[in-house]
Structures are given as C-alpha cells and as structure tokens.
PDB file of C-alpha atoms and ligand atoms in Angstrom:
ATOM      1  CA  MET A 458       0.871 -36.335 -12.226  1.00 46.00           C
ATOM      2  CA  ILE A 459       3.144 -34.438 -14.367  1.00 58.00           C
ATOM      3  CA  PHE A 460       5.729 -36.234 -15.205  1.00 70.00           C
ATOM      4  CA  PRO A 461       7.295 -36.829 -17.667  1.00 71.00           C
ATOM      5  CA  GLY A 462       7.018 -33.656 -19.780  1.00 71.00           C
ATOM      6  CA  GLY A 463       4.482 -31.863 -17.771  1.00 91.00           C
ATOM      7  CA  HIS A 464       4.809 -28.355 -15.920  1.00 96.00           C
ATOM      8  CA  PHE A 465       6.299 -27.549 -12.701  1.00 97.00           C
ATOM      9  CA  LEU A 466       5.029 -23.891 -11.805  1.00 98.00           C
ATOM     10  CA  GLY A 467       3.844 -24.731  -8.213  1.00 98.00           C
ATOM     11  CA  VAL A 468       3.620 -27.924  -5.480  1.00 98.00           C
ATOM     12  CA  GLU A 469       0.255 -28.752  -6.782  1.00 97.00           C
ATOM     13  CA  ASP A 470       1.697 -29.583 -10.382  1.00 96.00           C
ATOM     14  CA  CYS A 471       2.915 -32.975  -8.713  1.00 95.00           C
ATOM     15  CA  SER A 472       0.576 -35.534  -7.301  1.00 95.00           C
ATOM     16  CA  ARG A 473       1.490 -36.843  -3.423  1.00 95.00           C
ATOM     17  CA  GLN A 474       2.197 -40.092  -5.545  1.00 95.00           C
ATOM     18  CA  GLU A 475       4.930 -37.858  -7.777  1.00 95.00           C
ATOM     19  CA  TRP A 476       6.121 -36.071  -4.528  1.00 97.00           C
ATOM     20  CA  ARG A 477       7.098 -39.161  -2.849  1.00 97.00           C
ATOM     21  CA  ARG A 478       9.062 -40.161  -6.049  1.00 96.00           C
ATOM     22  CA  LEU A 479      10.531 -37.091  -6.104  1.00 97.00           C
ATOM     23  CA  LEU A 480      12.480 -37.251  -2.923  1.00 98.00           C
ATOM     24  CA  GLN A 481      12.948 -40.899  -3.345  1.00 97.00           C
ATOM     25  CA  LEU A 482      15.058 -40.491  -6.724  1.00 97.00           C
ATOM     26  CA  ALA A 483      16.821 -37.606  -5.303  1.00 97.00           C
ATOM     27  CA  GLY A 484      17.896 -39.490  -2.258  1.00 98.00           C
ATOM     28  CA  ALA A 485      18.723 -42.274  -4.627  1.00 97.00           C
ATOM     29  CA  LEU A 486      20.876 -40.290  -6.527  1.00 96.00           C
ATOM     30  CA  LYS A 487      22.561 -38.573  -3.521  1.00 97.00           C
ATOM     31  CA  ARG A 488      23.509 -41.831  -2.120  1.00 95.00           C
ATOM     32  CA  ARG A 489      24.461 -42.836  -5.684  1.00 92.00           C
ATOM     33  CA  GLU A 490      22.335 -45.356  -6.220  1.00 93.00           C
ATOM     34  CA  ALA A 491      20.351 -44.285  -9.087  1.00 89.00           C
ATOM     35  CA  ARG A 492      21.313 -44.691 -12.640  1.00 81.00           C
ATOM     36  CA  LEU A 493      20.163 -42.061 -15.260  1.00 83.00           C
ATOM     37  CA  SER A 494      19.973 -42.572 -19.148  1.00 73.00           C
ATOM     38  CA  ALA A 495      20.691 -39.489 -20.937  1.00 74.00           C
ATOM     39  CA  PRO A 496      20.825 -41.058 -24.356  1.00 75.00           C
ATOM     40  CA  GLY A 497      21.137 -38.728 -27.676  1.00 81.00           C
ATOM     41  CA  VAL A 498      21.839 -35.467 -27.810  1.00 88.00           C
ATOM     42  CA  PRO A 499      22.821 -33.466 -24.681  1.00 92.00           C
ATOM     43  CA  ARG A 500      19.203 -31.821 -23.200  1.00 96.00           C
ATOM     44  CA  VAL A 501      19.245 -28.142 -22.947  1.00 97.00           C
ATOM     45  CA  LEU A 502      17.729 -26.154 -19.898  1.00 98.00           C
ATOM     46  CA  GLY A 503      16.919 -22.479 -20.695  1.00 98.00           C
ATOM     47  CA  LEU A 504      17.305 -20.368 -17.542  1.00 98.00           C
ATOM     48  CA  LEU A 505      15.112 -17.049 -17.598  1.00 98.00           C
ATOM     49  CA  PHE A 506      15.972 -15.629 -14.540  1.00 98.00           C
ATOM     50  CA  SER A 507      14.538 -12.095 -13.878  1.00 97.00           C
ATOM     51  CA  LYS A 508      15.827 -11.933 -10.007  1.00 98.00           C
ATOM     52  CA  PRO A 509      19.248 -12.764  -8.639  1.00 97.00           C
ATOM     53  CA  SER A 510      20.051 -16.375  -7.308  1.00 98.00           C
ATOM     54  CA  THR A 511      23.208 -18.440  -6.386  1.00 98.00           C
ATOM     55  CA  ARG A 512      21.463 -21.933  -5.496  1.00 98.00           C
ATOM     56  CA  THR A 513      18.950 -22.187  -7.935  1.00 98.00           C
ATOM     57  CA  ARG A 514      20.860 -21.227 -11.249  1.00 98.00           C
ATOM     58  CA  VAL A 515      23.908 -23.271 -10.192  1.00 98.00           C
ATOM     59  CA  SER A 516      21.883 -26.433  -8.859  1.00 98.00           C
ATOM     60  CA  PHE A 517      20.245 -26.463 -12.587  1.00 98.00           C
ATOM     61  CA  ALA A 518      23.396 -26.007 -14.547  1.00 98.00           C
ATOM     62  CA  VAL A 519      25.608 -28.693 -12.045  1.00 97.00           C
ATOM     63  CA  ALA A 520      22.124 -30.777 -11.838  1.00 97.00           C
ATOM     64  CA  MET A 521      22.071 -30.506 -15.962  1.00 97.00           C
ATOM     65  CA  ALA A 522      25.697 -31.368 -16.420  1.00 95.00           C
ATOM     66  CA  ARG A 523      25.258 -34.392 -14.439  1.00 94.00           C
ATOM     67  CA  LEU A 524      22.682 -35.334 -16.295  1.00 94.00           C
ATOM     68  CA  GLY A 525      24.990 -34.687 -19.842  1.00 93.00           C
ATOM     69  CA  GLY A 526      23.058 -31.855 -20.914  1.00 95.00           C
ATOM     70  CA  GLN A 527      23.963 -28.061 -20.341  1.00 96.00           C
ATOM     71  CA  THR A 528      21.915 -24.772 -19.260  1.00 98.00           C
ATOM     72  CA  LEU A 529      21.584 -21.703 -21.135  1.00 98.00           C
ATOM     73  CA  ASP A 530      21.624 -18.683 -19.736  1.00 97.00           C
ATOM     74  CA  LEU A 531      18.898 -16.215 -20.711  1.00 97.00           C
ATOM     75  CA  PRO A 532      18.489 -13.124 -18.964  1.00 94.00           C
ATOM     76  CA  PRO A 533      15.677 -10.766 -19.970  1.00 91.00           C
ATOM     77  CA  GLY A 534      17.919  -7.881 -20.176  1.00 91.00           C
ATOM     78  CA  SER A 535      20.067  -9.595 -23.030  1.00 93.00           C
ATOM     79  CA  THR A 536      16.922 -11.260 -25.141  1.00 95.00           C
ATOM     80  CA  GLN A 537      14.078  -9.814 -26.739  1.00 96.00           C
ATOM     81  CA  VAL A 538      11.480 -10.554 -23.766  1.00 93.00           C
ATOM     82  CA  GLY A 539      13.533  -7.563 -22.022  1.00 92.00           C
ATOM     83  CA  ARG A 540      12.464  -5.104 -25.119  1.00 95.00           C
ATOM     84  CA  GLY A 541       8.626  -6.136 -24.894  1.00 95.00           C
ATOM     85  CA  GLU A 542       8.723  -9.200 -27.012  1.00 97.00           C
ATOM     86  CA  PRO A 543       5.311 -11.089 -25.832  1.00 97.00           C
ATOM     87  CA  ILE A 544       6.128 -13.721 -23.680  1.00 97.00           C
ATOM     88  CA  ALA A 545       4.012 -16.107 -26.100  1.00 97.00           C
ATOM     89  CA  ASP A 546       6.063 -15.513 -29.122  1.00 97.00           C
ATOM     90  CA  THR A 547       9.516 -15.933 -26.976  1.00 97.00           C
ATOM     91  CA  ALA A 548       7.886 -19.143 -25.300  1.00 97.00           C
ATOM     92  CA  ARG A 549       6.869 -20.856 -28.763  1.00 97.00           C
ATOM     93  CA  VAL A 550      10.184 -19.919 -30.378  1.00 98.00           C
ATOM     94  CA  LEU A 551      12.520 -21.346 -27.243  1.00 98.00           C
ATOM     95  CA  SER A 552      10.332 -24.379 -27.408  1.00 96.00           C
ATOM     96  CA  GLY A 553      11.669 -25.216 -30.594  1.00 97.00           C
ATOM     97  CA  TYR A 554      15.364 -24.696 -29.428  1.00 98.00           C
ATOM     98  CA  VAL A 555      15.884 -25.992 -25.807  1.00 98.00           C
ATOM     99  CA  ASP A 556      14.584 -28.940 -23.845  1.00 97.00           C
ATOM    100  CA  ALA A 557      12.939 -27.529 -20.644  1.00 98.00           C
ATOM    101  CA  LEU A 558      12.528 -23.775 -19.476  1.00 98.00           C
ATOM    102  CA  ALA A 559      13.437 -22.777 -15.926  1.00 98.00           C
ATOM    103  CA  VAL A 560      11.592 -19.281 -15.320  1.00 98.00           C
ATOM    104  CA  ARG A 561      12.565 -16.930 -12.224  1.00 98.00           C
ATOM    105  CA  THR A 562      10.348 -14.175 -12.237  1.00 97.00           C
ATOM    106  CA  PHE A 563       7.893 -11.755 -10.195  1.00 98.00           C
ATOM    107  CA  ALA A 564       4.220 -12.213 -11.367  1.00 98.00           C
ATOM    108  CA  GLN A 565       3.071 -16.319 -11.321  1.00 98.00           C
ATOM    109  CA  GLU A 566       0.815 -15.156 -14.753  1.00 98.00           C
ATOM    110  CA  ASP A 567       4.078 -14.610 -16.252  1.00 97.00           C
ATOM    111  CA  LEU A 568       4.603 -18.518 -15.510  1.00 98.00           C
ATOM    112  CA  GLU A 569       1.507 -19.364 -16.955  1.00 97.00           C
ATOM    113  CA  ALA A 570       1.819 -17.227 -20.135  1.00 97.00           C
ATOM    114  CA  TYR A 571       5.131 -19.276 -20.421  1.00 97.00           C
ATOM    115  CA  ALA A 572       3.709 -22.536 -19.787  1.00 97.00           C
ATOM    116  CA  GLN A 573       0.453 -22.186 -21.829  1.00 97.00           C
ATOM    117  CA  VAL A 574       2.446 -22.045 -25.206  1.00 96.00           C
ATOM    118  CA  SER A 575       5.143 -24.026 -24.763  1.00 97.00           C
ATOM    119  CA  THR A 576       5.972 -27.599 -25.870  1.00 96.00           C
ATOM    120  CA  VAL A 577       8.740 -28.151 -23.448  1.00 97.00           C
ATOM    121  CA  PRO A 578       8.542 -28.249 -19.669  1.00 97.00           C
ATOM    122  CA  VAL A 579       8.404 -24.958 -17.729  1.00 98.00           C
ATOM    123  CA  ILE A 580       9.376 -24.917 -14.193  1.00 98.00           C
ATOM    124  CA  ASN A 581       8.980 -22.468 -11.741  1.00 98.00           C
ATOM    125  CA  ALA A 582      12.572 -21.295 -10.094  1.00 98.00           C
ATOM    126  CA  LEU A 583      10.572 -18.891  -7.736  1.00 98.00           C
ATOM    127  CA  SER A 584       7.760 -16.413  -8.292  1.00 98.00           C
ATOM    128  CA  ASP A 585       6.708 -14.427  -5.839  1.00 98.00           C
ATOM    129  CA  VAL A 586       3.670 -16.965  -5.294  1.00 98.00           C
ATOM    130  CA  GLU A 587       5.621 -20.092  -4.828  1.00 98.00           C
ATOM    131  CA  HIS A 588       9.110 -22.062  -4.630  1.00 98.00           C
ATOM    132  CA  PRO A 589       8.404 -25.437  -5.635  1.00 98.00           C
ATOM    133  CA  CYS A 590      12.132 -26.299  -6.431  1.00 98.00           C
ATOM    134  CA  GLN A 591      12.854 -25.410  -2.997  1.00 98.00           C
ATOM    135  CA  MET A 592      10.866 -27.740  -1.391  1.00 98.00           C
ATOM    136  CA  ILE A 593      11.965 -30.611  -3.006  1.00 98.00           C
ATOM    137  CA  ALA A 594      15.418 -30.110  -1.138  1.00 98.00           C
ATOM    138  CA  ASP A 595      13.705 -29.005   2.172  1.00 98.00           C
ATOM    139  CA  PHE A 596      11.468 -31.666   2.286  1.00 98.00           C
ATOM    140  CA  LEU A 597      14.804 -34.259   1.510  1.00 98.00           C
ATOM    141  CA  THR A 598      16.435 -32.860   4.350  1.00 98.00           C
ATOM    142  CA  LEU A 599      13.664 -33.524   6.692  1.00 98.00           C
ATOM    143  CA  GLN A 600      13.556 -37.031   5.661  1.00 98.00           C
ATOM    144  CA  GLU A 601      17.171 -37.357   5.980  1.00 98.00           C
ATOM    145  CA  CYS A 602      17.452 -36.038   9.327  1.00 98.00           C
ATOM    146  CA  PHE A 603      14.253 -37.751  11.020  1.00 98.00           C
ATOM    147  CA  SER A 604      13.960 -41.180   8.515  1.00 98.00           C
ATOM    148  CA  ARG A 605      10.410 -40.187   7.775  1.00 97.00           C
ATOM    149  CA  LEU A 606       8.007 -37.276   7.213  1.00 98.00           C
ATOM    150  CA  ASP A 607       4.405 -38.581   8.290  1.00 95.00           C
ATOM    151  CA  GLY A 608       3.458 -37.196  11.613  1.00 96.00           C
ATOM    152  CA  LEU A 609       6.428 -34.713  11.963  1.00 98.00           C
ATOM    153  CA  THR A 610       5.569 -30.857  13.222  1.00 98.00           C
ATOM    154  CA  MET A 611       7.311 -27.864  11.357  1.00 98.00           C
ATOM    155  CA  ALA A 612       6.954 -24.393  12.525  1.00 99.00           C
ATOM    156  CA  TYR A 613       7.779 -21.210  10.138  1.00 99.00           C
ATOM    157  CA  ILE A 614       7.759 -18.150  11.262  1.00 98.00           C
ATOM    158  CA  GLY A 615       8.148 -14.708   9.170  1.00 98.00           C
ATOM    159  CA  ASP A 616       6.612 -13.601   5.927  1.00 98.00           C
ATOM    160  CA  GLY A 617       3.759 -15.121   4.395  1.00 98.00           C
ATOM    161  CA  ASN A 618       5.651 -14.894   1.235  1.00 98.00           C
ATOM    162  CA  ASN A 619       6.359 -17.707  -1.903  1.00 98.00           C
ATOM    163  CA  MET A 620       7.903 -19.728   0.721  1.00 98.00           C
ATOM    164  CA  ALA A 621       5.338 -20.235   3.131  1.00 98.00           C
ATOM    165  CA  HIS A 622       2.878 -21.168   0.550  1.00 98.00           C
ATOM    166  CA  SER A 623       5.139 -23.401  -0.706  1.00 98.00           C
ATOM    167  CA  LEU A 624       5.536 -25.123   2.355  1.00 98.00           C
ATOM    168  CA  LEU A 625       1.996 -24.979   3.036  1.00 98.00           C
ATOM    169  CA  LEU A 626       0.795 -27.006   0.042  1.00 98.00           C
ATOM    170  CA  ALA A 627       3.698 -29.324   0.352  1.00 98.00           C
ATOM    171  CA  ALA A 628       3.419 -30.270   4.000  1.00 98.00           C
ATOM    172  CA  ALA A 629      -0.148 -31.044   3.238  1.00 98.00           C
ATOM    173  CA  LEU A 630       0.488 -33.103   0.526  1.00 97.00           C
ATOM    174  CA  LEU A 631       3.535 -35.232   2.413  1.00 98.00           C
ATOM    175  CA  GLY A 632       1.361 -35.246   5.893  1.00 98.00           C
ATOM    176  CA  VAL A 633       3.675 -32.747   7.569  1.00 98.00           C
ATOM    177  CA  HIS A 634       1.795 -30.783  10.375  1.00 98.00           C
ATOM    178  CA  LEU A 635       2.713 -27.317   9.670  1.00 98.00           C
ATOM    179  CA  ARG A 636       1.858 -23.923  11.905  1.00 98.00           C
ATOM    180  CA  VAL A 637       2.831 -20.528  10.231  1.00 98.00           C
ATOM    181  CA  ALA A 638       3.069 -17.823  12.607  1.00 98.00           C
ATOM    182  CA  THR A 639       3.540 -14.174  10.829  1.00 98.00           C
ATOM    183  CA  PRO A 640       2.829 -10.662  12.124  1.00 98.00           C
ATOM    184  CA  ARG A 641      -0.647  -9.528  11.589  1.00 98.00           C
ATOM    185  CA  GLY A 642      -0.996  -8.162   7.921  1.00 98.00           C
ATOM    186  CA  TYR A 643       1.800 -10.494   6.347  1.00 98.00           C
ATOM    187  CA  GLU A 644      -0.175 -13.897   6.700  1.00 98.00           C
ATOM    188  CA  PRO A 645       0.073 -16.009   3.682  1.00 98.00           C
ATOM    189  CA  ASP A 646      -2.821 -16.225   0.829  1.00 98.00           C
ATOM    190  CA  PRO A 647      -6.031 -17.263   2.492  1.00 98.00           C
ATOM    191  CA  ASP A 648      -6.712 -19.385  -0.525  1.00 98.00           C
ATOM    192  CA  VAL A 649      -3.226 -20.750  -0.614  1.00 98.00           C
ATOM    193  CA  VAL A 650      -4.386 -21.812   2.917  1.00 98.00           C
ATOM    194  CA  GLN A 651      -7.503 -23.095   2.238  1.00 98.00           C
ATOM    195  CA  ARG A 652      -6.240 -24.952  -0.910  1.00 98.00           C
ATOM    196  CA  ALA A 653      -3.776 -26.833   1.587  1.00 98.00           C
ATOM    197  CA  GLN A 654      -6.481 -27.513   4.341  1.00 97.00           C
ATOM    198  CA  ARG A 655      -8.083 -29.672   0.985  1.00 97.00           C
ATOM    199  CA  LEU A 656      -4.626 -31.009   0.295  1.00 97.00           C
ATOM    200  CA  SER A 657      -3.715 -32.425   3.622  1.00 97.00           C
ATOM    201  CA  GLN A 658      -7.627 -34.709   3.940  1.00 93.00           C
ATOM    202  CA  GLY A 659      -7.253 -34.658   7.548  1.00 92.00           C
ATOM    203  CA  ARG A 660      -3.866 -36.750   7.545  1.00 93.00           C
ATOM    204  CA  CYS A 661      -2.008 -33.598   8.732  1.00 97.00           C
ATOM    205  CA  THR A 662      -2.855 -29.908  10.253  1.00 98.00           C
ATOM    206  CA  VAL A 663      -1.733 -26.810   9.234  1.00 98.00           C
ATOM    207  CA  THR A 664      -2.379 -23.485  11.152  1.00 98.00           C
ATOM    208  CA  VAL A 665      -1.218 -19.734  10.486  1.00 98.00           C
ATOM    209  CA  LEU A 666      -1.314 -17.591  13.823  1.00 98.00           C
ATOM    210  CA  HIS A 667       0.519 -15.152  14.924  1.00 98.00           C
ATOM    211  CA  ASP A 668       2.560 -16.209  18.347  1.00 98.00           C
ATOM    212  CA  PRO A 669       6.095 -17.529  17.397  1.00 98.00           C
ATOM    213  CA  VAL A 670       6.131 -19.330  20.635  1.00 98.00           C
ATOM    214  CA  GLU A 671       3.192 -21.150  20.193  1.00 98.00           C
ATOM    215  CA  ALA A 672       3.846 -22.311  16.503  1.00 98.00           C
ATOM    216  CA  CYS A 673       7.666 -23.443  17.884  1.00 98.00           C
ATOM    217  CA  ARG A 674       6.496 -25.369  20.980  1.00 98.00           C
ATOM    218  CA  GLY A 675       7.516 -28.882  20.494  1.00 98.00           C
ATOM    219  CA  ALA A 676       8.552 -28.507  16.790  1.00 98.00           C
ATOM    220  CA  GLN A 677      10.689 -30.878  15.171  1.00 98.00           C
ATOM    221  CA  ALA A 678      11.802 -28.327  12.572  1.00 99.00           C
ATOM    222  CA  VAL A 679      11.523 -24.695  12.494  1.00 99.00           C
ATOM    223  CA  TYR A 680      12.071 -22.515   9.285  1.00 99.00           C
ATOM    224  CA  THR A 681      12.311 -18.972   8.450  1.00 98.00           C
ATOM    225  CA  ASP A 682      13.022 -16.664   5.294  1.00 98.00           C
ATOM    226  CA  VAL A 683      13.994 -13.005   4.961  1.00 98.00           C
ATOM    227  CA  TRP A 684      11.305 -10.608   6.151  1.00 98.00           C
ATOM    228  CA  SER A 685      11.941  -8.582   2.523  1.00 98.00           C
ATOM    229  CA  SER A 686      11.428 -10.851  -0.783  1.00 98.00           C
ATOM    230  CA  MET A 687      13.412  -9.835  -3.569  1.00 98.00           C
ATOM    231  CA  GLY A 688      11.195  -6.608  -5.086  1.00 97.00           C
ATOM    232  CA  GLN A 689      10.348  -5.422  -1.836  1.00 98.00           C
ATOM    233  CA  GLU A 690      13.497  -3.888  -1.095  1.00 97.00           C
ATOM    234  CA  GLU A 691      11.930  -0.332  -0.268  1.00 97.00           C
ATOM    235  CA  ALA A 692       9.763  -1.470   2.280  1.00 98.00           C
ATOM    236  CA  ALA A 693      12.720  -3.247   3.999  1.00 98.00           C
ATOM    237  CA  GLN A 694      12.755  -0.602   7.187  1.00 98.00           C
ATOM    238  CA  GLN A 695       8.658  -0.327   7.898  1.00 98.00           C
ATOM    239  CA  ARG A 696       9.586  -4.400   7.948  1.00 98.00           C
ATOM    240  CA  ARG A 697      12.091  -4.640  10.251  1.00 98.00           C
ATOM    241  CA  HIS A 698       9.735  -3.001  12.330  1.00 98.00           C
ATOM    242  CA  ASP A 699       7.270  -4.896  11.637  1.00 98.00           C
ATOM    243  CA  PHE A 700       8.362  -8.129  12.054  1.00 98.00           C
ATOM    244  CA  ALA A 701      10.320  -7.430  15.204  1.00 97.00           C
ATOM    245  CA  GLY A 702       9.895 -10.213  17.674  1.00 96.00           C
ATOM    246  CA  TYR A 703       9.835 -12.642  15.080  1.00 98.00           C
ATOM    247  CA  CYS A 704      13.566 -13.477  15.224  1.00 98.00           C
ATOM    248  CA  LEU A 705      14.552 -17.128  15.380  1.00 98.00           C
ATOM    249  CA  ASN A 706      16.970 -16.728  18.419  1.00 98.00           C
ATOM    250  CA  GLY A 707      17.892 -19.148  20.860  1.00 98.00           C
ATOM    251  CA  ASN A 708      15.003 -17.871  23.088  1.00 98.00           C
ATOM    252  CA  LEU A 709      12.553 -19.225  20.397  1.00 98.00           C
ATOM    253  CA  LEU A 710      14.517 -22.190  19.250  1.00 98.00           C
ATOM    254  CA  ALA A 711      14.352 -23.521  22.914  1.00 98.00           C
ATOM    255  CA  GLN A 712      10.455 -24.004  22.787  1.00 98.00           C
ATOM    256  CA  ALA A 713      11.153 -26.486  19.830  1.00 98.00           C
ATOM    257  CA  ALA A 714      11.674 -30.341  20.619  1.00 98.00           C
ATOM    258  CA  ARG A 715      15.025 -31.207  22.109  1.00 97.00           C
ATOM    259  CA  ASP A 716      15.968 -32.377  18.609  1.00 97.00           C
ATOM    260  CA  ALA A 717      14.596 -30.173  16.768  1.00 98.00           C
ATOM    261  CA  ILE A 718      16.400 -28.986  13.259  1.00 98.00           C
ATOM    262  CA  VAL A 719      16.274 -25.219  12.096  1.00 99.00           C
ATOM    263  CA  LEU A 720      15.880 -24.867   7.996  1.00 99.00           C
ATOM    264  CA  HIS A 721      16.125 -21.697   5.934  1.00 98.00           C
ATOM    265  CA  CYS A 722      16.198 -21.433   2.275  1.00 98.00           C
ATOM    266  CA  LEU A 723      18.920 -19.026   2.044  1.00 98.00           C
ATOM    267  CA  PRO A 724      20.052 -16.069   1.425  1.00 98.00           C
ATOM    268  CA  ALA A 725      20.017 -15.332   5.036  1.00 98.00           C
ATOM    269  CA  HIS A 726      19.719 -12.026   6.953  1.00 98.00           C
ATOM    270  CA  ARG A 727      21.581 -12.717  10.496  1.00 98.00           C
ATOM    271  CA  GLY A 728      20.196 -10.586  13.453  1.00 97.00           C
ATOM    272  CA  GLU A 729      16.907 -10.232  11.388  1.00 98.00           C
ATOM    273  CA  GLU A 730      14.745 -13.305  10.598  1.00 98.00           C
ATOM    274  CA  ILE A 731      17.682 -15.501  12.053  1.00 98.00           C
ATOM    275  CA  SER A 732      20.612 -14.990  14.767  1.00 98.00           C
ATOM    276  CA  SER A 733      24.002 -15.844  14.353  1.00 98.00           C
ATOM    277  CA  GLU A 734      24.161 -18.313  16.796  1.00 98.00           C
ATOM    278  CA  VAL A 735      20.842 -20.203  15.497  1.00 98.00           C
ATOM    279  CA  LEU A 736      22.311 -20.217  11.950  1.00 98.00           C
ATOM    280  CA  GLU A 737      25.799 -21.402  12.817  1.00 98.00           C
ATOM    281  CA  GLY A 738      24.424 -23.634  16.091  1.00 98.00           C
ATOM    282  CA  PRO A 739      24.088 -27.633  16.228  1.00 98.00           C
ATOM    283  CA  ALA A 740      20.534 -27.528  15.452  1.00 98.00           C
ATOM    284  CA  SER A 741      21.091 -25.918  11.944  1.00 98.00           C
ATOM    285  CA  ARG A 742      20.897 -27.815   8.497  1.00 98.00           C
ATOM    286  CA  VAL A 743      20.955 -24.806   6.372  1.00 98.00           C
ATOM    287  CA  PHE A 744      23.522 -25.827   4.496  1.00 98.00           C
ATOM    288  CA  LEU A 745      22.504 -29.483   4.247  1.00 98.00           C
ATOM    289  CA  GLN A 746      19.216 -28.324   2.350  1.00 98.00           C
ATOM    290  CA  ALA A 747      21.108 -26.166   0.487  1.00 98.00           C
ATOM    291  CA  GLU A 748      23.550 -28.646  -0.892  1.00 98.00           C
ATOM    292  CA  ASN A 749      20.241 -31.016  -1.437  1.00 98.00           C
ATOM    293  CA  ARG A 750      19.156 -28.365  -3.916  1.00 98.00           C
ATOM    294  CA  LEU A 751      21.463 -30.272  -6.442  1.00 98.00           C
ATOM    295  CA  TYR A 752      19.918 -33.685  -5.648  1.00 98.00           C
ATOM    296  CA  GLY A 753      16.252 -32.127  -5.812  1.00 98.00           C
ATOM    297  CA  GLN A 754      17.008 -30.576  -9.081  1.00 98.00           C
ATOM    298  CA  GLN A 755      18.400 -33.410 -10.735  1.00 97.00           C
ATOM    299  CA  ALA A 756      15.615 -35.357  -9.862  1.00 97.00           C
ATOM    300  CA  LEU A 757      13.057 -33.495 -11.013  1.00 97.00           C
ATOM    301  CA  LEU A 758      14.979 -32.778 -13.908  1.00 97.00           C
ATOM    302  CA  ALA A 759      15.259 -36.614 -14.858  1.00 95.00           C
ATOM    303  CA  LEU A 760      11.646 -36.992 -14.263  1.00 95.00           C
ATOM    304  CA  LEU A 761      10.573 -34.098 -16.753  1.00 95.00           C
ATOM    305  CA  LEU A 762      13.006 -34.947 -19.254  1.00 94.00           C
ATOM    306  CA  ASP A 763      12.167 -38.655 -19.075  1.00 90.00           C
ATOM    307  CA  LEU A 764      15.828 -39.797 -18.070  1.00 90.00           C
ATOM    308  CA  VAL A 765      15.016 -42.569 -15.702  1.00 87.00           C
TER     309      VAL A 765
HETATM  310  N1   CP B1199      16.866 -20.785  -1.673  1.00 64.35           N
HETATM  311  C1   CP B1199      17.317 -19.980  -2.911  1.00 64.35           C
HETATM  312  O1   CP B1199      16.130 -20.278  -3.958  1.00 64.35           O
HETATM  313  O2   CP B1199      18.487 -19.260  -3.199  1.00 64.35           O
HETATM  314  P1   CP B1199      18.738 -18.405  -4.494  1.00 64.35           P
HETATM  315  O3   CP B1199      18.134 -17.246  -4.550  1.00 64.35           O
HETATM  316  O4   CP B1199      20.053 -18.344  -4.281  1.00 64.35           O
HETATM  317  O5   CP B1199      18.667 -19.427  -5.784  1.00 64.35           O
HETATM  318  N1  NVA B1200      11.547 -15.268  -0.153  1.00 64.35           N
HETATM  319  C1  NVA B1200      12.339 -14.876  -0.691  1.00 64.35           C
HETATM  320  C2  NVA B1200      13.032 -16.539  -0.999  1.00 64.35           C
HETATM  321  C3  NVA B1200      14.597 -16.172  -1.698  1.00 64.35           C
HETATM  322  C4  NVA B1200      14.938 -17.414  -2.120  1.00 64.35           C
HETATM  323  C5  NVA B1200      12.985 -13.917  -2.210  1.00 64.35           C
HETATM  324  O1  NVA B1200      11.623 -14.295  -2.861  1.00 64.35           O
HETATM  325  O2  NVA B1200      13.160 -13.276  -2.010  1.00 64.35           O
END
C-alpha cells in the first residue's frame, strides 16, 4: 500500500485494493459525492516536466487548485538540474519546499533517483517505461461505460510502449482481459508482460500477439496510442512503414463487440494509428477519457497528500 505519502512511479506501486480505492474516489469526486478536507497551509505540487504535456500538466494544476493548493512549474531548462545539478541534490532540496513532485521524463531510473532521496511523494507523470496516471482515467472511463471492470476484454493495437506497459499491469490488477497486438520487433518489454501475468493471478488473461484483427475480436474496448512516442521523432518514418496495418479504422473496429468503445490517451495522429472516422465516431470515448484525467489526478493527490 503506497497511500498516504508513498511514491507513484508505476502501476505496481499501488495494490489492487488501492487501485479500487483510487477509482472509487475519482468517480465520487466526479459525481461531487466526495468531500475533501485541505486544512492548514495550501499544498504545493512541483511539476518537473522534461517533455511536453497538455492533459497531465493542466489536470494536475486544476486538481491542485480544487484541493486548495497549487502547482509550481519547474522545467529542467529553467532549473539547475538542466545545467547538471544531480537529481539527488535537486530532490533533497525540493522536498524541503514542496509537498509532492510530479516528474515527466525519459528514463525510469531518473524517477527512481528522485524517489530514493525525496521525503515527499514522487509521481510518474510519464516516462519511457510507464504512464500510471493515465491508467486511473482509463479504467474510470471503462467502469463508467460498462458499470464493471471484471471480465471485460480490451484490445491494445500499436506500439509496445509506456502505454502498453501500464495497461498490461493495470488490466492484470483490475481483472480486465488484455490483448496487445504489435508489429514484430515492437512488442512490450517481456519482463513487464511476465509481471502482468503474475499479477493477474489467473483472474484474467494478458496476451501479446501480432494480429490486430485477432486482438480486437469481440473486445469491449479498443485502445491505441501513437506509433512514435516523444523522443522517437527521428524514427517516425520507419515506424509509419512498420506499423502499416495497425491503424484503428472502421474495418478493425468492426471486429470488436457491438457495444465496443474506443480509447486513446491522446495526442492522436489521425490517419496513422487511428482513422478520423473512428476517433470522431459514435464508439469513441476519447474525450470523456481525457476529461477523466482531472478526477484521476484529484483522487491520486488526495490519497497521497492524505486529504480524505
Ligand atoms: N495523455 C497524456 O498524458 O497527454 P499529455 O501528454 O498532453 O499530458
Ligand atoms: N506514448 C506516448 C504517450 C503520450 C501521452 C508518448 O510517450 O509520447
């Protein structure tokens, strides 16, 4: 159990019970059923983002405002960490000023370096390996659409990236069957797949395959993400070639269940990983999912900062 006061560097930092609590609180906050208490001095969340962000940055800022606190933008280019001050020194100093740190970075090891010496919670706001904050919104959306999670089947079509990793781990913890379909050579990290299979404890199946049609067949949710993540821009042309046939379009969606929903963490590249028709179509819940980032962030901060 990480709450309160622990770190949130990946999906596994939270037990199954804590995930259920996060989702329940996020839903209650959305329906305005939960009351939070933020007594005393307003809390401050430091945002250390080395990559661009719309949803994560803004939902953290608004979530903190709603909790009676505020965020402080600390981009590496305007702090000493950008000039080589060690993460260990930066984390020790910042821990003395702020109440939590949200870090968006490349290497997962950087997050671990922050967490190792930080005396306040460190949150993974996306790394090359995981995007655990996104999972709160994604599974809240699934739960809202189907009134349950247990036994649902989700297909993820595309790159075996940070999103695929977090989905594998979160689906396994929450009892959702997940089929990940990637081109050969773009599979998720086998260690993450093994961890997800262990976490599922036989309650659901998490599988990695290469055929997007097989992955989508009968699924209640179909999820996709960009073919080139932040930092992979130079490989974009090669990837467009390698991912041909993995576009979530009407033909692929037709393989899914009749009431299937479409999810995407955004930003989307229409005509690449998803067709415009599907993104804007009746099955799309992408903008509901994006809105849910706010309630996910609020629930996470409330639990980490002990405001419930
Ligand atoms: N989905 C997501 O994390 O979006 P941003 O990169 O805009 O934060
Ligand atoms: N896989 C994408 C997700 C963006 C929210 C990236 O890392 O760029």
